[in-house]
mmCIF file of C-alpha atoms in Angstrom:
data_model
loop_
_atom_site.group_PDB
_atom_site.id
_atom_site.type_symbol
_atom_site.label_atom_id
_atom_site.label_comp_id
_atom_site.label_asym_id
_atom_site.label_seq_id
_atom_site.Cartn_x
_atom_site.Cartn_y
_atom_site.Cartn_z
ATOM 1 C CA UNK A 1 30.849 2.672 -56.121
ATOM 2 C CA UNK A 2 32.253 -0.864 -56.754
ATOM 3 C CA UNK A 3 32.502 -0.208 -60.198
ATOM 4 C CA UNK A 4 30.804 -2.888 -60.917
ATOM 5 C CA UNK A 5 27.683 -2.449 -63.065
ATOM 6 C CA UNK A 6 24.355 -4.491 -63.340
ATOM 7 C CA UNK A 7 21.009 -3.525 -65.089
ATOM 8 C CA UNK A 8 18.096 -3.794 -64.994
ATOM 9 C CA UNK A 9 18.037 -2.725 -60.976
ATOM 10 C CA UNK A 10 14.595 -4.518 -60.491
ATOM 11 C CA UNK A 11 12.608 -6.693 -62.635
ATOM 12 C CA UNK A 12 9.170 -7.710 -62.188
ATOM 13 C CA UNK A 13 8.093 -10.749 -64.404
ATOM 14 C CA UNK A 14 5.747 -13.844 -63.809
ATOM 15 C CA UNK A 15 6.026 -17.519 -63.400
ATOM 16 C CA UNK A 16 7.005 -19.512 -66.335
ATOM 17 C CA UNK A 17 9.086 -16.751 -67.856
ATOM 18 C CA UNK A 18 12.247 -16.019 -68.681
ATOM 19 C CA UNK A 19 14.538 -12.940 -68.022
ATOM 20 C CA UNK A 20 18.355 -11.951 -68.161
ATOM 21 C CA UNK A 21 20.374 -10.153 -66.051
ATOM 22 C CA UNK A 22 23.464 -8.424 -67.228
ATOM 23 C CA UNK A 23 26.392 -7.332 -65.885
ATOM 24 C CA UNK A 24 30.427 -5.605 -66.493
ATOM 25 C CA UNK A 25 33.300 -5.895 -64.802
ATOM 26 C CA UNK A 26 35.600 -3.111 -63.067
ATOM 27 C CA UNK A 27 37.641 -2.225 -65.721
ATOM 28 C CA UNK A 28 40.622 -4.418 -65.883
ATOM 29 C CA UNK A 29 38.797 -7.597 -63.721
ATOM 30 C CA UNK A 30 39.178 -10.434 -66.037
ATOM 31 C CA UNK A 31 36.486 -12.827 -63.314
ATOM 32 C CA UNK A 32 32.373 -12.211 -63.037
ATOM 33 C CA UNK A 33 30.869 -14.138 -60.299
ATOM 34 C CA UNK A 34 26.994 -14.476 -60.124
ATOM 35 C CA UNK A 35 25.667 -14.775 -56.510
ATOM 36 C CA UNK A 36 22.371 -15.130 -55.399
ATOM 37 C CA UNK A 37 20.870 -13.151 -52.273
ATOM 38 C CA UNK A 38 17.481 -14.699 -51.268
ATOM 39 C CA UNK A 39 15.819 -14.117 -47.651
ATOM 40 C CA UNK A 40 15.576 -17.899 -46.784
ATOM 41 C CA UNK A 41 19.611 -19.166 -47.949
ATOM 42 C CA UNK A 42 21.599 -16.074 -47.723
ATOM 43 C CA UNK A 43 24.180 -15.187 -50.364
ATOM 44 C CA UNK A 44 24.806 -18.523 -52.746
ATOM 45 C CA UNK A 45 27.639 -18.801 -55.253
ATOM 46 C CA UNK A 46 26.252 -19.694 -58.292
ATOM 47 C CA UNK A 47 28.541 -19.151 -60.921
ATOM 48 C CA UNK A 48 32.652 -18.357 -61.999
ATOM 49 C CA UNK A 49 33.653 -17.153 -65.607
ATOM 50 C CA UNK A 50 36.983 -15.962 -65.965
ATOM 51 C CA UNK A 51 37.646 -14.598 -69.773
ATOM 52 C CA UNK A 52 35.177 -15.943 -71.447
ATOM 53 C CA UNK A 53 35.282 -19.757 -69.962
ATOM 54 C CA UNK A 54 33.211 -21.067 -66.922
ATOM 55 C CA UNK A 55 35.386 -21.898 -64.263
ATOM 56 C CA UNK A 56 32.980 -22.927 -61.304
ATOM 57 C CA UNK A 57 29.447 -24.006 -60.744
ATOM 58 C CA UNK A 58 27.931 -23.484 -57.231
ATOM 59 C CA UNK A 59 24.274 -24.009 -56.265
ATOM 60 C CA UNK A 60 22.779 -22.966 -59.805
ATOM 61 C CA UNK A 61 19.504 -24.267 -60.912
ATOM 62 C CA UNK A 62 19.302 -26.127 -64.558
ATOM 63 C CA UNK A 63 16.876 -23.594 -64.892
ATOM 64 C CA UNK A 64 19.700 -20.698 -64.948
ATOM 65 C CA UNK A 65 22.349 -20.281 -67.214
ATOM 66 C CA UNK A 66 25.335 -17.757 -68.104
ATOM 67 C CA UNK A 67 28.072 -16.971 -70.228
ATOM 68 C CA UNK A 68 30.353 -14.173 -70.315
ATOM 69 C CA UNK A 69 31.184 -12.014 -73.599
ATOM 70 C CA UNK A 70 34.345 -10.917 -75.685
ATOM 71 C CA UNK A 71 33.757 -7.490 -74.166
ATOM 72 C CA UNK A 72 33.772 -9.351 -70.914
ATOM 73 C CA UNK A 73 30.398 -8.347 -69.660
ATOM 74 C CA UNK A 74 27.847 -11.379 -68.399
ATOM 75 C CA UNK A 75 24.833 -12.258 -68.774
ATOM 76 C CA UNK A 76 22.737 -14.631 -66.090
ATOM 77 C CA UNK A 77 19.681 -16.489 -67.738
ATOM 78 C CA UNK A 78 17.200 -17.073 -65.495
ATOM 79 C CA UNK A 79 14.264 -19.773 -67.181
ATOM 80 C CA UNK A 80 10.894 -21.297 -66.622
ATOM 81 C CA UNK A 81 10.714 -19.041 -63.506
ATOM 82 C CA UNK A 82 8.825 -19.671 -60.035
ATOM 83 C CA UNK A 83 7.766 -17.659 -56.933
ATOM 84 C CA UNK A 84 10.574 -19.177 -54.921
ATOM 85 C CA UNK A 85 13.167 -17.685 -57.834
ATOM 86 C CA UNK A 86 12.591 -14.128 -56.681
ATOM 87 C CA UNK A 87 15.578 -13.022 -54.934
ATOM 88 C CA UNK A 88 18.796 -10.348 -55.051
ATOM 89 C CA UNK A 89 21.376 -11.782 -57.898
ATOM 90 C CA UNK A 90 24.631 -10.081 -57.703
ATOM 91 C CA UNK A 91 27.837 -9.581 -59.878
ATOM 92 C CA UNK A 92 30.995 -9.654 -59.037
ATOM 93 C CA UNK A 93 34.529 -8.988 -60.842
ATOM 94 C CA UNK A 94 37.804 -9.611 -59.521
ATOM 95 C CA UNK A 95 41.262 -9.509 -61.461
ATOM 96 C CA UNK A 96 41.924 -12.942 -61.980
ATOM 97 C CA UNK A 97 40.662 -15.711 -61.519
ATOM 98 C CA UNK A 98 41.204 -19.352 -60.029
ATOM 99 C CA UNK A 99 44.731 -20.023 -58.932
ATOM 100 C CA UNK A 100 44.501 -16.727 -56.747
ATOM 101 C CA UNK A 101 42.700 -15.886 -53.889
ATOM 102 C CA UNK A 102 41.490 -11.964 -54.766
ATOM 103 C CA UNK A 103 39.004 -9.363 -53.454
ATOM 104 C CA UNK A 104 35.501 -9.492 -55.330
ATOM 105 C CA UNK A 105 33.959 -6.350 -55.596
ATOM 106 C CA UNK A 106 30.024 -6.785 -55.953
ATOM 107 C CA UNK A 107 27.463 -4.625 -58.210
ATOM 108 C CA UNK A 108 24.874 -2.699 -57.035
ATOM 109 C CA UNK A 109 22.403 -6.270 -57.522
ATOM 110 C CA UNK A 110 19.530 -6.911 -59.530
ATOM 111 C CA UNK A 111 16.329 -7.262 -57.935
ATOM 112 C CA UNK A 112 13.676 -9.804 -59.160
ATOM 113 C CA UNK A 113 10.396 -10.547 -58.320
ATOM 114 C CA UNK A 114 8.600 -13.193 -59.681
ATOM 115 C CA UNK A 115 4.825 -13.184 -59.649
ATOM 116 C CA UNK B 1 6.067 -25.449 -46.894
ATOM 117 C CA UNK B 2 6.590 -21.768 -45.949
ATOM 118 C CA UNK B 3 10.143 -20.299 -46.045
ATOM 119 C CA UNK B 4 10.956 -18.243 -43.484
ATOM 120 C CA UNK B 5 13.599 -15.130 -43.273
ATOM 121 C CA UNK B 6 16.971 -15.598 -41.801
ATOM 122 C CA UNK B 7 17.302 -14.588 -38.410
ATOM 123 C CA UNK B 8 19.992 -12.112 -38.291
ATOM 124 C CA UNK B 9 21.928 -11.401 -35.176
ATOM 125 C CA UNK B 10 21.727 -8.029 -33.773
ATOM 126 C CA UNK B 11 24.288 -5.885 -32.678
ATOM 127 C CA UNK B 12 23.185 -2.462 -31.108
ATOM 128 C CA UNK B 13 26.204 -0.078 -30.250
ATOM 129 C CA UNK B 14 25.923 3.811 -29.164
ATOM 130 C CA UNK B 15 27.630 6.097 -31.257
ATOM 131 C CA UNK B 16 31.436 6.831 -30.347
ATOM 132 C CA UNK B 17 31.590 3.202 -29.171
ATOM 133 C CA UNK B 18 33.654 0.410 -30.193
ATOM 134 C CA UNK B 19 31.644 -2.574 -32.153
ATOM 135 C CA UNK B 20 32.825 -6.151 -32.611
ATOM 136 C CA UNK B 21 31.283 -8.256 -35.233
ATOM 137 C CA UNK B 22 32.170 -12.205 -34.707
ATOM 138 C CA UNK B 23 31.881 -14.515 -37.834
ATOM 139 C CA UNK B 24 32.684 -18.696 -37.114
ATOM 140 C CA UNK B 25 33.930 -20.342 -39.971
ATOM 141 C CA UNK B 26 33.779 -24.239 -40.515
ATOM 142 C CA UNK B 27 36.318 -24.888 -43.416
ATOM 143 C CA UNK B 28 40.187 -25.578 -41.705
ATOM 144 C CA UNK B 29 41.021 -25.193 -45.042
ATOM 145 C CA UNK B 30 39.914 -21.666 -45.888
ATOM 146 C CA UNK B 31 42.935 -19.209 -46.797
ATOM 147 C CA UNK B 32 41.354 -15.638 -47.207
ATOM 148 C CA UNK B 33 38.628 -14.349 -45.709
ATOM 149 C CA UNK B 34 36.864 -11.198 -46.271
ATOM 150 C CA UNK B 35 34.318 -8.723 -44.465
ATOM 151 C CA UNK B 36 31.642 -7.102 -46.647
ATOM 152 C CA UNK B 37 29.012 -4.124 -45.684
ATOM 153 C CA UNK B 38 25.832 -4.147 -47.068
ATOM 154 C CA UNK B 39 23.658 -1.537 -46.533
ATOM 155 C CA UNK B 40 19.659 -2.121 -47.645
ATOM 156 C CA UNK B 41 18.983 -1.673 -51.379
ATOM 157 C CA UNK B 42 22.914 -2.394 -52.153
ATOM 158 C CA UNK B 43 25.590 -5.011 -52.639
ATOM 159 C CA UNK B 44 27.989 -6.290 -50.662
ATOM 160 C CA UNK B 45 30.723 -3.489 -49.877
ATOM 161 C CA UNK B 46 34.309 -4.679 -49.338
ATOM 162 C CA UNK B 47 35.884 -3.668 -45.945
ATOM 163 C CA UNK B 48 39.380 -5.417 -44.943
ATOM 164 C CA UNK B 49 40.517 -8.877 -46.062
ATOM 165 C CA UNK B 50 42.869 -11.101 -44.254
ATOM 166 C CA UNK B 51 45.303 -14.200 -45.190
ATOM 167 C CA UNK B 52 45.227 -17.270 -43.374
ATOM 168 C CA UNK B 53 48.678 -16.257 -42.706
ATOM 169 C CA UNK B 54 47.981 -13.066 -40.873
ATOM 170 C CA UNK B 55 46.082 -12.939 -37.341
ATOM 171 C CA UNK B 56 45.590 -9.599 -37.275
ATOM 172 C CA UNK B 57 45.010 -6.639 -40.334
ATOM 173 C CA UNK B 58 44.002 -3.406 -39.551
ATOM 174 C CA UNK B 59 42.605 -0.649 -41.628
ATOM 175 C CA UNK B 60 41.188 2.859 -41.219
ATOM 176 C CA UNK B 61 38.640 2.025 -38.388
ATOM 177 C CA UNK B 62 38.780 -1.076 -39.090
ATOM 178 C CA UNK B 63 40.871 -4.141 -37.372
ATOM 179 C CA UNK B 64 40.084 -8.238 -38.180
ATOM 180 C CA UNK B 65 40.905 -10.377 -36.281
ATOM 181 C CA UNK B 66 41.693 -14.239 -37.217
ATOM 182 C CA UNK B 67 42.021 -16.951 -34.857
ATOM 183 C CA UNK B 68 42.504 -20.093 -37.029
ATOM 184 C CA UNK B 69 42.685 -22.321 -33.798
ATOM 185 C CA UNK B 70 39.002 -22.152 -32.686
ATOM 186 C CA UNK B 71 37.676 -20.688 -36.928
ATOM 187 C CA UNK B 72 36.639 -17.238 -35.604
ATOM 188 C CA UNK B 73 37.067 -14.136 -37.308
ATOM 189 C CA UNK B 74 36.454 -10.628 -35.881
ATOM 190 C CA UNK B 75 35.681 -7.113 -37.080
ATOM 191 C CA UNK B 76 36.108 -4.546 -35.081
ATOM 192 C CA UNK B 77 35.031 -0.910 -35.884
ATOM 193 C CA UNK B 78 36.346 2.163 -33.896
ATOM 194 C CA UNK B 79 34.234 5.125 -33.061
ATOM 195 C CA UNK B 80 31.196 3.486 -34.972
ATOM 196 C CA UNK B 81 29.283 6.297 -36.531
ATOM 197 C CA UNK B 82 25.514 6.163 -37.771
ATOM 198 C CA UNK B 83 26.898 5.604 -41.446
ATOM 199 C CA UNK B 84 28.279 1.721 -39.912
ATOM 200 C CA UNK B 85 24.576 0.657 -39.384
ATOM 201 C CA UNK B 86 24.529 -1.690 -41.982
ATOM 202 C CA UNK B 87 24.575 -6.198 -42.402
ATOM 203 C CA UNK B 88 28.183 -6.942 -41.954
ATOM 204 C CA UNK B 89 28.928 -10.732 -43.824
ATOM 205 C CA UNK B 90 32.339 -12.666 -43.639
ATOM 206 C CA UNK B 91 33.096 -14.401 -46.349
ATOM 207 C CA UNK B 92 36.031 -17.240 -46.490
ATOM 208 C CA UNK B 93 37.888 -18.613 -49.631
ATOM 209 C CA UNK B 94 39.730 -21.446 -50.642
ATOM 210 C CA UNK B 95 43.365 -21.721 -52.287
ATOM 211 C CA UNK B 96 42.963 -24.486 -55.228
ATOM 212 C CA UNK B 97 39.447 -24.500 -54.600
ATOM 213 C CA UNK B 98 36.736 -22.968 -57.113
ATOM 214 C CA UNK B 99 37.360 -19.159 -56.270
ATOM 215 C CA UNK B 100 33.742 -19.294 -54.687
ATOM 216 C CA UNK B 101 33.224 -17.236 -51.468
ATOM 217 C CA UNK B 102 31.210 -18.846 -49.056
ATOM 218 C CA UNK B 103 29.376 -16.207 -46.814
ATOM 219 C CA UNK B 104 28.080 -16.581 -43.778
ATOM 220 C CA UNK B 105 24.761 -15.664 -42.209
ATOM 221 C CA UNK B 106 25.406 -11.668 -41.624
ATOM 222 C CA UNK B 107 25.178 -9.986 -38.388
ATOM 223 C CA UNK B 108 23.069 -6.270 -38.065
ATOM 224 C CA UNK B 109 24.523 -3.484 -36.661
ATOM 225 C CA UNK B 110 22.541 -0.746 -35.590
ATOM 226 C CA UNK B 111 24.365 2.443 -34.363
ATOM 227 C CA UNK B 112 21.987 4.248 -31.460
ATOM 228 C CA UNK B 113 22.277 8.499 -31.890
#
């Protein structure tokens, strides 16, 4: 156990809609990462927040949005969904954040399907 | 058009044997790589991390290998058990970059009894 927490495990929606994903931190980690797992592209970097700012943007869709919270948990907003959006997103924490080059310690993932 | 599944490389060990894992890399400028275990229905599971400055770490089982010359990176697992059969993944980061790991395509080891 990472430590790491993500709910809801799996999520079955259709296209068009909208859904959020949420995740917290290992106690302490000041980072979340959002990563996308899909069968076709592999894991993806998405997204960095480090306390409460974004600090990166990787391959994320216009469609998807985040933000992370006071409490430091983080929430991925996933839009207008379609088939090919149905994938593995994952969390990650690590203590810091850019400037440093740390260990990320991934959730247990959130699976969505997309009808 | 129709999108088809990675094709992961397979690595098929016997039980009580030695496994090697090999990962290329293609950024010179990476600093920090990491190897991650994922077994199905789970996330990535950290194993042993290495600094550009290193060539060799080793941990309980475990040993990576780094070979900046040529951008390979090896895992190595001792004695692999049933319990190693997982998708291994390196991952490489950047100093000054965007604190992003890039992974690459995962290779499938499967532990024979």
């Amino acid at each position: 156990d990472s430590g790491v927490t993500q709910t809801p495990k799996h999520l079955i929606t259709a296209t068009g809609q909208r859904v959020t994903l949420r995740c917290s931190p290992r106690s302490g980690d000041l980072s979340v990462y959002w990563y996308q797992q899909s069968l076709d592209q592999g894991l993806q970097f998405l997204i960095h927040y480090y306390n409460g700012e974004e600090r990166a943007k990787g391959n994320i869709l216009e469609r998807f949005s985040a933000q992370q919270f006071p409490d430091l948990h983080s929430e991925l907003n996933l839009s207008s969904l379609e088939l090919g959006d149905s994938a593995l997103y994952f969390c990650a924490s690590s203590v810091a954040g850019t400037g440093t080059l740390e260990t990320q310690y991934f959730g247990p993932g959130t699976r969505l399907l997309v009808l | 058009g129709e999108s088809v599944g990675l094709h992961l490389p397979t690595l098929s060990v016997q039980e009580g044997d030695n496994s090697i894992i090999n990962c290329a890399y293609s950024n010179s400028a990476s600093d920090y790589f990491i190897w991650y275990k994922q077994e199905s229905g789970k996330g990535p599971q950290f194993i042993i991390d290495i600094r550009s400055n290193m060539d060799k770490r080793q941990g309980q089982r475990v040993t990576v290998l780094l070979n900046k010359t040529v951008k390979h990176l090896s895992l190595q697992i001792a004695a692999t058990q049933p319990g190693d059969s997982a998708v291994y993944f390196c991952a490489e980061n950047r100093a000054g970059g965007e604190n992003k790991l890039t992974f690459g395509t995962g290779t499938q080891l499967k532990v024979e009894l």
